[in-house]
Coordinates of N, CA and C in Angstrom, one line a residue:
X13 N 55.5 -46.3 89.6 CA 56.8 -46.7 89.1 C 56.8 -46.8 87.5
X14 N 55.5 -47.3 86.8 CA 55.7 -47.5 85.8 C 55.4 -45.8 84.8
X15 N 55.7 -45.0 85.8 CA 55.0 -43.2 85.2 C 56.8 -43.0 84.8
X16 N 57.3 -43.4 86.2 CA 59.6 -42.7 86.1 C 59.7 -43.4 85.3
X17 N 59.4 -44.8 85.2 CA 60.1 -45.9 84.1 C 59.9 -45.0 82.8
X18 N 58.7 -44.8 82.8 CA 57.8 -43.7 81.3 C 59.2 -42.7 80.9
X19 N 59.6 -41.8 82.0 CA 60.0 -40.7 81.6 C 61.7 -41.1 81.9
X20 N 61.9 -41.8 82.4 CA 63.6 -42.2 82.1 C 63.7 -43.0 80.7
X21 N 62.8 -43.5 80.5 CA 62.8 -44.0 79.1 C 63.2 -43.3 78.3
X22 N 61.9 -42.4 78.2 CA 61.6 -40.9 77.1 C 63.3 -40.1 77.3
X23 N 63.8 -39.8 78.2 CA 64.9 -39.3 78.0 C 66.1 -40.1 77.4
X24 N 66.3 -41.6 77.8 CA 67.5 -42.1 77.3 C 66.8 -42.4 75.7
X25 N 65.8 -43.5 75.6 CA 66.0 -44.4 74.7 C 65.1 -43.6 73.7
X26 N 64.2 -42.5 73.9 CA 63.5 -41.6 72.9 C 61.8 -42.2 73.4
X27 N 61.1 -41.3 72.2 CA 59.5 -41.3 72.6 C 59.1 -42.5 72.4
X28 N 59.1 -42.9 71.6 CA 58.1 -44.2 71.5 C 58.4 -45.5 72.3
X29 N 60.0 -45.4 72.9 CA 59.8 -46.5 73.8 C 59.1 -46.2 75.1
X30 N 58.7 -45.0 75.6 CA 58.6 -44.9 76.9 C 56.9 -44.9 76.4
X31 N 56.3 -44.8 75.5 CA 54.3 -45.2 75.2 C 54.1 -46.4 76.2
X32 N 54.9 -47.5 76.0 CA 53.8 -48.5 77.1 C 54.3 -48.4 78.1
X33 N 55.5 -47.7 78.9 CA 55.1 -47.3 80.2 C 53.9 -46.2 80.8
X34 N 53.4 -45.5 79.9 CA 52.4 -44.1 80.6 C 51.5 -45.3 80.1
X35 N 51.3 -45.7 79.2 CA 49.5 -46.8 78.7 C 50.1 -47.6 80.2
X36 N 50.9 -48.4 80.7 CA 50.7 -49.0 81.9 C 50.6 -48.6 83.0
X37 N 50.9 -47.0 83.6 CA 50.8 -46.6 84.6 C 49.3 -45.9 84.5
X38 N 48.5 -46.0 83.3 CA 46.9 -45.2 83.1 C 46.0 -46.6 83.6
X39 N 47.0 -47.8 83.2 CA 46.1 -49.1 83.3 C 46.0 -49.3 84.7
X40 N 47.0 -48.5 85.5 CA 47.2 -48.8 86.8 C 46.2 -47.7 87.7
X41 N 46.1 -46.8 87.1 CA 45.2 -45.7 87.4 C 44.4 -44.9 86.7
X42 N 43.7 -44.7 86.0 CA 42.6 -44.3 84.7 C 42.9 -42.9 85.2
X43 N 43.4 -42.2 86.4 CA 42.8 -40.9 86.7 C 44.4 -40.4 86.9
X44 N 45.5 -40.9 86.4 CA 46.4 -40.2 86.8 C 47.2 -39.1 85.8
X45 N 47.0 -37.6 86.4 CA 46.7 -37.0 85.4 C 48.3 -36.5 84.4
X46 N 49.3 -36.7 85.5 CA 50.4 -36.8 84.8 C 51.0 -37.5 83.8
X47 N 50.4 -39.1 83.9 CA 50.6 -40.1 82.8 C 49.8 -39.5 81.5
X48 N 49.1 -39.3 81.5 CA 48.0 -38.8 80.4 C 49.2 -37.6 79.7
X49 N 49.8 -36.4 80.6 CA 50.4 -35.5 80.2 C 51.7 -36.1 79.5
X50 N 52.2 -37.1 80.1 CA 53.5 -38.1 79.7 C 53.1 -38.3 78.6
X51 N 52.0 -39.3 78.4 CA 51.8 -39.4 76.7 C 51.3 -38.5 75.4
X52 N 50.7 -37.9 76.1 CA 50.6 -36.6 75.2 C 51.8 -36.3 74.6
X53 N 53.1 -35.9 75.6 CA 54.0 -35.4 74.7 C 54.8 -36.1 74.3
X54 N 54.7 -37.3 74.4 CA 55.8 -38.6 73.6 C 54.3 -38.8 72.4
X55 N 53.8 -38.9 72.5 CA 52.3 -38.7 71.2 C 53.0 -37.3 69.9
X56 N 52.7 -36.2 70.8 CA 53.5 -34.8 70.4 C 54.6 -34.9 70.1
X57 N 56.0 -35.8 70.5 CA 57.4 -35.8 69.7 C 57.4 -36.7 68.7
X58 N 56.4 -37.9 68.9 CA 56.6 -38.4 67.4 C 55.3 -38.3 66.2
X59 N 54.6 -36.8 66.5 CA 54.0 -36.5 65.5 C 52.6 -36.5 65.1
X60 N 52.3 -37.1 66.0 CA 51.1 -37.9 66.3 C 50.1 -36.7 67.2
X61 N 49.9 -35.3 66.3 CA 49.2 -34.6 66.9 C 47.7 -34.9 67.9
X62 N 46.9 -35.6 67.0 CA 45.5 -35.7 67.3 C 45.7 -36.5 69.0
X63 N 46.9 -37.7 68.5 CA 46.6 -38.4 70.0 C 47.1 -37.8 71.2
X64 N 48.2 -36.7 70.7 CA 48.9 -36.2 72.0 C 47.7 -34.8 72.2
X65 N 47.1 -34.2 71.4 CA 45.8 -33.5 72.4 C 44.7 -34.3 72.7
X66 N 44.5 -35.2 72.6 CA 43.4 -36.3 73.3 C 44.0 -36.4 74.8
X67 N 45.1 -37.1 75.0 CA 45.7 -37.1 76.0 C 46.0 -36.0 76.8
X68 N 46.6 -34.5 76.4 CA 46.9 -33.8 77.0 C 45.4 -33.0 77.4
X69 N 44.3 -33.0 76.8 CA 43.0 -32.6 77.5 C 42.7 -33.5 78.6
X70 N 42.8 -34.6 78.4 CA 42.3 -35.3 79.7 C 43.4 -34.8 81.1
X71 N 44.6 -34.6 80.7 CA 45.4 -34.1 81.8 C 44.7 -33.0 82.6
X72 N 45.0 -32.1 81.6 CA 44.0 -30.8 82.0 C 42.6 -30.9 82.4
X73 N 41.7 -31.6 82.0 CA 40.7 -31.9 83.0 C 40.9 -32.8 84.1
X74 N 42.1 -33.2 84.6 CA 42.5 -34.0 86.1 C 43.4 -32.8 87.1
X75 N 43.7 -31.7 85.9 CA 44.8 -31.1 86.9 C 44.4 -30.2 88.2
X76 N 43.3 -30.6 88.7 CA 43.0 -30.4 90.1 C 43.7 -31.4 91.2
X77 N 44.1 -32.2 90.8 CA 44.5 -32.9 91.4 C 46.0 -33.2 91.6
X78 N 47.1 -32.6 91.1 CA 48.4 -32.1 90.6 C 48.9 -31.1 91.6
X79 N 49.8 -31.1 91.4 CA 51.0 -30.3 92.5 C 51.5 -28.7 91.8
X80 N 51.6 -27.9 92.3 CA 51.8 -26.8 91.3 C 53.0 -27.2 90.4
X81 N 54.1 -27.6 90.6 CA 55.0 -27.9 89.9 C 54.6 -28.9 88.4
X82 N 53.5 -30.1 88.4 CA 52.9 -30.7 87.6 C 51.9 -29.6 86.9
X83 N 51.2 -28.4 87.5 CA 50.4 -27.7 86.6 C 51.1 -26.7 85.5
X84 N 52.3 -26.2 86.3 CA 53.1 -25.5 84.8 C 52.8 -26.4 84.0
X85 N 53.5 -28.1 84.0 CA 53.6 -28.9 82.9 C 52.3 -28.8 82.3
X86 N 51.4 -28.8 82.8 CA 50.2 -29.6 82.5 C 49.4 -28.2 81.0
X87 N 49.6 -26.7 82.2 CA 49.0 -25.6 81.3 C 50.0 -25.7 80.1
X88 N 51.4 -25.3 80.0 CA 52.0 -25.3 79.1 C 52.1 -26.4 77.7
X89 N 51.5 -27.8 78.6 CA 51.5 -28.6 77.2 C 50.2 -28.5 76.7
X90 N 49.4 -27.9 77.3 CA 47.5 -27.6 77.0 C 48.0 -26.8 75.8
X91 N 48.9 -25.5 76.6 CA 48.5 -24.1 75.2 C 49.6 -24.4 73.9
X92 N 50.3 -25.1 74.1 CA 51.7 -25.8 73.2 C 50.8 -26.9 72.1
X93 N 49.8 -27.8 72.6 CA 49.8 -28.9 71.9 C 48.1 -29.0 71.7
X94 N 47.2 -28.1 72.4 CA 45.9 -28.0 72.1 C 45.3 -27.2 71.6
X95 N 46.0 -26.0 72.0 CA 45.4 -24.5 71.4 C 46.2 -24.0 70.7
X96 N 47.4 -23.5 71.0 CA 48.5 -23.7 69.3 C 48.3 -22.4 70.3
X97 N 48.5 -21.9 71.4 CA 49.0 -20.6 72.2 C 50.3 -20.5 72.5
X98 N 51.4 -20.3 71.4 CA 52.6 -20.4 71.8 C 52.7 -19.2 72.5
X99 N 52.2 -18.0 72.9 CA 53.1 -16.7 73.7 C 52.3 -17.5 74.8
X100 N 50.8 -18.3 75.1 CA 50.7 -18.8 76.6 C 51.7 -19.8 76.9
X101 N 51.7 -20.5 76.2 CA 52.7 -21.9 76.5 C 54.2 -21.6 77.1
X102 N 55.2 -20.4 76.1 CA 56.0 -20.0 76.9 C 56.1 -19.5 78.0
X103 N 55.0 -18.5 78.2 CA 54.8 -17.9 79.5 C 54.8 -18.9 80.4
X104 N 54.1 -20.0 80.5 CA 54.0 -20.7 81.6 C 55.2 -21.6 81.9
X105 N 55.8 -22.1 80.5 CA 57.2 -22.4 80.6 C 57.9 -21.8 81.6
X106 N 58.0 -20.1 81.3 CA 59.0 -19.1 81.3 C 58.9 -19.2 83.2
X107 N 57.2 -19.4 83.4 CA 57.2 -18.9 84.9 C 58.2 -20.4 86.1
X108 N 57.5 -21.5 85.1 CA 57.9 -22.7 85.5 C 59.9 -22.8 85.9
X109 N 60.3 -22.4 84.6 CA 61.5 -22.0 84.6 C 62.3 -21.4 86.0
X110 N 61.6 -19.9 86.0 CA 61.9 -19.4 87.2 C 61.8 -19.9 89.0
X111 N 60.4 -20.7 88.8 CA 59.7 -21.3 90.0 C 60.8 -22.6 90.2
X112 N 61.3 -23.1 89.4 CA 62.0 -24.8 89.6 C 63.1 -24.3 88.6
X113 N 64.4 -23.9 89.0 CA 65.1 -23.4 87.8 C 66.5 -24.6 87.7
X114 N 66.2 -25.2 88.2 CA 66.9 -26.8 87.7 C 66.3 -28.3 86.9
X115 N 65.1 -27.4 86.8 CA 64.1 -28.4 86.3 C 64.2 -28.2 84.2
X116 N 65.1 -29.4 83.4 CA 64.6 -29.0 82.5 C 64.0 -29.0 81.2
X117 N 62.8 -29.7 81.6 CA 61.9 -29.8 81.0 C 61.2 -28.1 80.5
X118 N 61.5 -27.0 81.1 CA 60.9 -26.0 80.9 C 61.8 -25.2 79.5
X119 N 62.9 -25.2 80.3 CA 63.9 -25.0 79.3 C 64.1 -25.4 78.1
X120 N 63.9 -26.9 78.0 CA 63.9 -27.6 76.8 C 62.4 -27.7 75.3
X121 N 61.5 -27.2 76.2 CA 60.3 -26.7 75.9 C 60.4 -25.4 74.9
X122 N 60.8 -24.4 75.9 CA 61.2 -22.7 75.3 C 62.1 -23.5 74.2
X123 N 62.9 -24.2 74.0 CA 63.7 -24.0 72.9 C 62.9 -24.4 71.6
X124 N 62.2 -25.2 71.7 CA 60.9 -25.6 70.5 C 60.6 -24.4 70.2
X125 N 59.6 -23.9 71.5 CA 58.9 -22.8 70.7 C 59.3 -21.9 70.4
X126 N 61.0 -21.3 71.0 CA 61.4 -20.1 70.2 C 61.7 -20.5 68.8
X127 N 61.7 -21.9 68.7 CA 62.4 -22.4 67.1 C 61.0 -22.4 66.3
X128 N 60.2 -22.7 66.9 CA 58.9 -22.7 65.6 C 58.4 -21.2 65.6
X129 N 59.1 -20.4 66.5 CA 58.8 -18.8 66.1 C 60.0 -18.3 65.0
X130 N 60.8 -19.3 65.2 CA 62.2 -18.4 64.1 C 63.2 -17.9 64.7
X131 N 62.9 -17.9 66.5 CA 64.0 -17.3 67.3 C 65.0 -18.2 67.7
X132 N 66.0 -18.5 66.4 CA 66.9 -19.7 66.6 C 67.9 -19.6 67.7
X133 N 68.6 -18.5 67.8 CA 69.5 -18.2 69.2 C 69.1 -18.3 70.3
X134 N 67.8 -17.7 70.6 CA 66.9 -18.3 71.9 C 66.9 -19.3 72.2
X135 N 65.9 -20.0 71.0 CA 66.3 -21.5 71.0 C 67.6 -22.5 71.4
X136 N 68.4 -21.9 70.5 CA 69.9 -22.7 71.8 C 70.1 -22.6 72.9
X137 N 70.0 -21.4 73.4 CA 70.5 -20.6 74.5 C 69.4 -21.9 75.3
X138 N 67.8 -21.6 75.1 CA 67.5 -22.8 76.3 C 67.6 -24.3 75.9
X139 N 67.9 -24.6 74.6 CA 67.9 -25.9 74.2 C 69.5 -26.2 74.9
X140 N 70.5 -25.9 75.2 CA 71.8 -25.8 75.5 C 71.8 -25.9 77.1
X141 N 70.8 -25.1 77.7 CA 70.7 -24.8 79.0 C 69.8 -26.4 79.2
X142 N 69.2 -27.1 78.5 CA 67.9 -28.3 79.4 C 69.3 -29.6 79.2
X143 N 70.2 -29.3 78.1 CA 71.1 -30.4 77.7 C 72.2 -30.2 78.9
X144 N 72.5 -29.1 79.7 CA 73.4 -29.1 81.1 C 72.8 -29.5 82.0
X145 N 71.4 -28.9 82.7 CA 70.8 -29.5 83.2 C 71.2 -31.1 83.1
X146 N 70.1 -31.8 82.3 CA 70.2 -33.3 82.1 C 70.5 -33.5 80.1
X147 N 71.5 -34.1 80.2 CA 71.9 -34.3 78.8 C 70.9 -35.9 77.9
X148 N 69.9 -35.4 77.8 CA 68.5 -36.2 77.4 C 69.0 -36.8 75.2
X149 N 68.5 -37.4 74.6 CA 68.2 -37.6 73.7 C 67.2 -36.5 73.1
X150 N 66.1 -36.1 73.3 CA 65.3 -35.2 72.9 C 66.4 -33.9 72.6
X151 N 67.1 -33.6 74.3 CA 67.9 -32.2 74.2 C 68.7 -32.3 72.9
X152 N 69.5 -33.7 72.8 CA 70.4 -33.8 71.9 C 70.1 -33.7 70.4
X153 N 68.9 -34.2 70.4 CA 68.1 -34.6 69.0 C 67.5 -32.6 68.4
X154 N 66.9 -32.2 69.6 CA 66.8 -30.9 69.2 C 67.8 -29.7 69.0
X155 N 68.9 -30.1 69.6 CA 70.0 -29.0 69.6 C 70.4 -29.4 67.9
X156 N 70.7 -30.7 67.4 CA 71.0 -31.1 66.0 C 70.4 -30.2 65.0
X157 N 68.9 -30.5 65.3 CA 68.0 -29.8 64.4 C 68.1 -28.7 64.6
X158 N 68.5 -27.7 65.2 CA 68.8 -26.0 65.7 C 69.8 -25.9 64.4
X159 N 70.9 -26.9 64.6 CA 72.5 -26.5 64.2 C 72.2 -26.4 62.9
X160 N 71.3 -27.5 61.7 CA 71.1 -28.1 60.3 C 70.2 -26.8 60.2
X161 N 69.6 -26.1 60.8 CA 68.9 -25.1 60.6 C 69.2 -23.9 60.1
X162 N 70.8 -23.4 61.1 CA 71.2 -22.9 60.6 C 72.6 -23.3 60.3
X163 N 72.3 -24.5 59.4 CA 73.3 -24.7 58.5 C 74.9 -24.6 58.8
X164 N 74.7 -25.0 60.4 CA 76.0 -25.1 61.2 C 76.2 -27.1 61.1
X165 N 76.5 -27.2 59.8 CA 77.0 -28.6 59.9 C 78.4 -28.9 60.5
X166 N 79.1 -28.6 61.4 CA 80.3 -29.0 62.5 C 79.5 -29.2 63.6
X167 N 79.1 -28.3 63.8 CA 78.6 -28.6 65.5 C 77.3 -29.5 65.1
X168 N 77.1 -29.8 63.8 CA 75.7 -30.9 64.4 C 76.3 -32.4 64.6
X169 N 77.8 -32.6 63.8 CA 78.5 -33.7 63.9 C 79.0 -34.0 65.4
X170 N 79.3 -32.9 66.0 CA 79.8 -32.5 67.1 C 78.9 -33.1 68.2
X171 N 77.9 -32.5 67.8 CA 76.6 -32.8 68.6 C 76.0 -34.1 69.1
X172 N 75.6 -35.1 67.9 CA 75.3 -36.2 67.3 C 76.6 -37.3 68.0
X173 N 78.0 -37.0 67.7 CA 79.1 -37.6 68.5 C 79.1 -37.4 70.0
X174 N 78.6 -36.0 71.0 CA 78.8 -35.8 71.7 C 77.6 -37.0 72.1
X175 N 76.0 -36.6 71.9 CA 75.0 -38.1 72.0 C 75.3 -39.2 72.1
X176 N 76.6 -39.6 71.3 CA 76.3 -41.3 71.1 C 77.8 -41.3 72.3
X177 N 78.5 -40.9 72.3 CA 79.3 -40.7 73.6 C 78.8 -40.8 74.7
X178 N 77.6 -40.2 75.4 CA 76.5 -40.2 76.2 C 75.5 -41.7 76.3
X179 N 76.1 -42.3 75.0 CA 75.4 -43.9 75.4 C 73.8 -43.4 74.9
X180 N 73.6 -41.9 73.9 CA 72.1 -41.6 73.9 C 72.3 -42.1 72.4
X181 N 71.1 -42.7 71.9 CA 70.4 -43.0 70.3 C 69.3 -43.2 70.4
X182 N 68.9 -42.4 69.3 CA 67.3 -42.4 68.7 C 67.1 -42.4 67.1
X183 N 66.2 -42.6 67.2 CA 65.7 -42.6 65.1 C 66.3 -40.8 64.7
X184 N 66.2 -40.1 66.0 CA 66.2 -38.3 65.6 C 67.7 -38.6 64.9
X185 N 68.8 -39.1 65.6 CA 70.1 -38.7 65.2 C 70.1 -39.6 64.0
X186 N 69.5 -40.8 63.2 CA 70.1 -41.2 61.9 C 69.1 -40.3 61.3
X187 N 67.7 -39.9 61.3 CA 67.2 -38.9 60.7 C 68.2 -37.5 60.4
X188 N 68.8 -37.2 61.3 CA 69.8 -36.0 61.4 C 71.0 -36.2 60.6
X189 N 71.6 -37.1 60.9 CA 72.7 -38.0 60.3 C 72.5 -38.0 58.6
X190 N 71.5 -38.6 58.5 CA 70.6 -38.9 57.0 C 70.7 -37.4 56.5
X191 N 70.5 -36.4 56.7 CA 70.2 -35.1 56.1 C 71.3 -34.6 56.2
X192 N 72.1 -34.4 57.2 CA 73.3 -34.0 56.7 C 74.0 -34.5 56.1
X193 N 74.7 -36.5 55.8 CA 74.9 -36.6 54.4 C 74.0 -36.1 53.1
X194 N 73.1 -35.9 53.1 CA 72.4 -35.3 51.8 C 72.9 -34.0 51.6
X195 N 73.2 -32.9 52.5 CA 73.9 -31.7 52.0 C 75.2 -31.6 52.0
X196 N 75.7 -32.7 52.4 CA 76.9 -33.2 51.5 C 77.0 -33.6 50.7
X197 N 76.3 -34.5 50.2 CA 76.2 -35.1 48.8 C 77.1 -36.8 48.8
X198 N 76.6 -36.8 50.4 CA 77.2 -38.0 50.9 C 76.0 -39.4 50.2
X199 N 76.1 -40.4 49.1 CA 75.0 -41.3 49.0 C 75.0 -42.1 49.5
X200 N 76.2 -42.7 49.9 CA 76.4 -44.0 50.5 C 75.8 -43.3 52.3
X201 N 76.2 -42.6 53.2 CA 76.2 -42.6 53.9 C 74.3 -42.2 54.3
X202 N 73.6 -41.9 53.4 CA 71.8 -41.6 53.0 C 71.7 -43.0 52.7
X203 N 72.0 -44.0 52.3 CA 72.0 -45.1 52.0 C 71.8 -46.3 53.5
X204 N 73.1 -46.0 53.6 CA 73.1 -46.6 55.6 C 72.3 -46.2 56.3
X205 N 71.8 -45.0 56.5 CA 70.8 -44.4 58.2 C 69.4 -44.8 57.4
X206 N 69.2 -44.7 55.7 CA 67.6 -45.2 55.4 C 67.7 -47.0 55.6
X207 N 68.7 -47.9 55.6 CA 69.0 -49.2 55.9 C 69.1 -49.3 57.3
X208 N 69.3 -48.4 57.9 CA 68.9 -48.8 59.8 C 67.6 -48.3 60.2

């Protein structure tokens, strides 16, 4: 219980609140290899490289014991967040994708990594596709950062409104918020999101 609590968290309220549900569901089970994978990547969204490959090796050394559906997850955050194998990581994304194609966590994955390859339209295309699926905070927080990238400030307001309409907030959208007043030349409004 306390692994779903983990990841309904991670979707509505963002990464760091959903950390002491996976540390409580590990307390509950030292060997459960999904929780370990859960915090890895709430470790991995807020930056915190070293601790989210600590955690995501231990996954992968339990993923004998996982369901093929948890091992896509499991390889893909190995070569994503351990080994820096982004053509493996998407592949296994890509297969996961196809194998569970309502599932979107895979989706939402591919849009990272086509973005840290520079393939920004890919990038929406599945960052757009994981936000229909399930309209998450992450989805929303990363579709923003797509838009400010390419310097599409309408749709990242659009976007950011569409989120908080959804009842979704995170640190991502005043971080977002915060930068696009700056290439506005908005001070007061850089002023408010560094004062929240």
């Amino acid at each position: 219980k306390a692994y779903s609590m983990g990841i309904t968290t991670g979707r509505t309220k963002g990464d760091a609140a959903a950390i002491p549900f996976m540390k409580r569901a590990l307390e509950l089970d030292p060997n459960f290899a999904m929780a370990y994978a859960g915090l890895g990547l709430e470790y991995g969204n807020l930056g915190q490289a070293s601790l989210a490959a600590e955690n995501i090796k231990k996954a992968h050394a339990l993923r004998d014991r996982v369901s093929e559906h948890e091992k896509y997850r499991i390889a893909a955050l190995y070569y994503q967040n351990v080994t820096g194998e982004l053509e493996q990581a998407s592949q296994a994304y890509e297969l996961w994708a196809k194998s569970y194609p309502q599932d979107l966590v895979p989706h939402a994955n591919l849009g990272v990594i086509y973005a840290m390859l520079g393939l920004y339209e890919k990038a929406m295309t599945e960052t757009q596709e994981s936000i229909r699926l399930e309209p998450t905070v992450t989805g929303y927080g990363n579709l923003t950062g797509l838009y400010l990238a390419l310097n599409r400030l309408d749709d990242v307001k659009k976007t950011i409104q569409q989120a908080q309409e959804r009842k979704l907030d995170s640190y991502i959208f005043h971080q977002e918020i915060c930068a696009l007043a700056f290439l506005e030349g908005d001070a007061t409004e850089m002023e408010r999101q560094v004062a929240w």
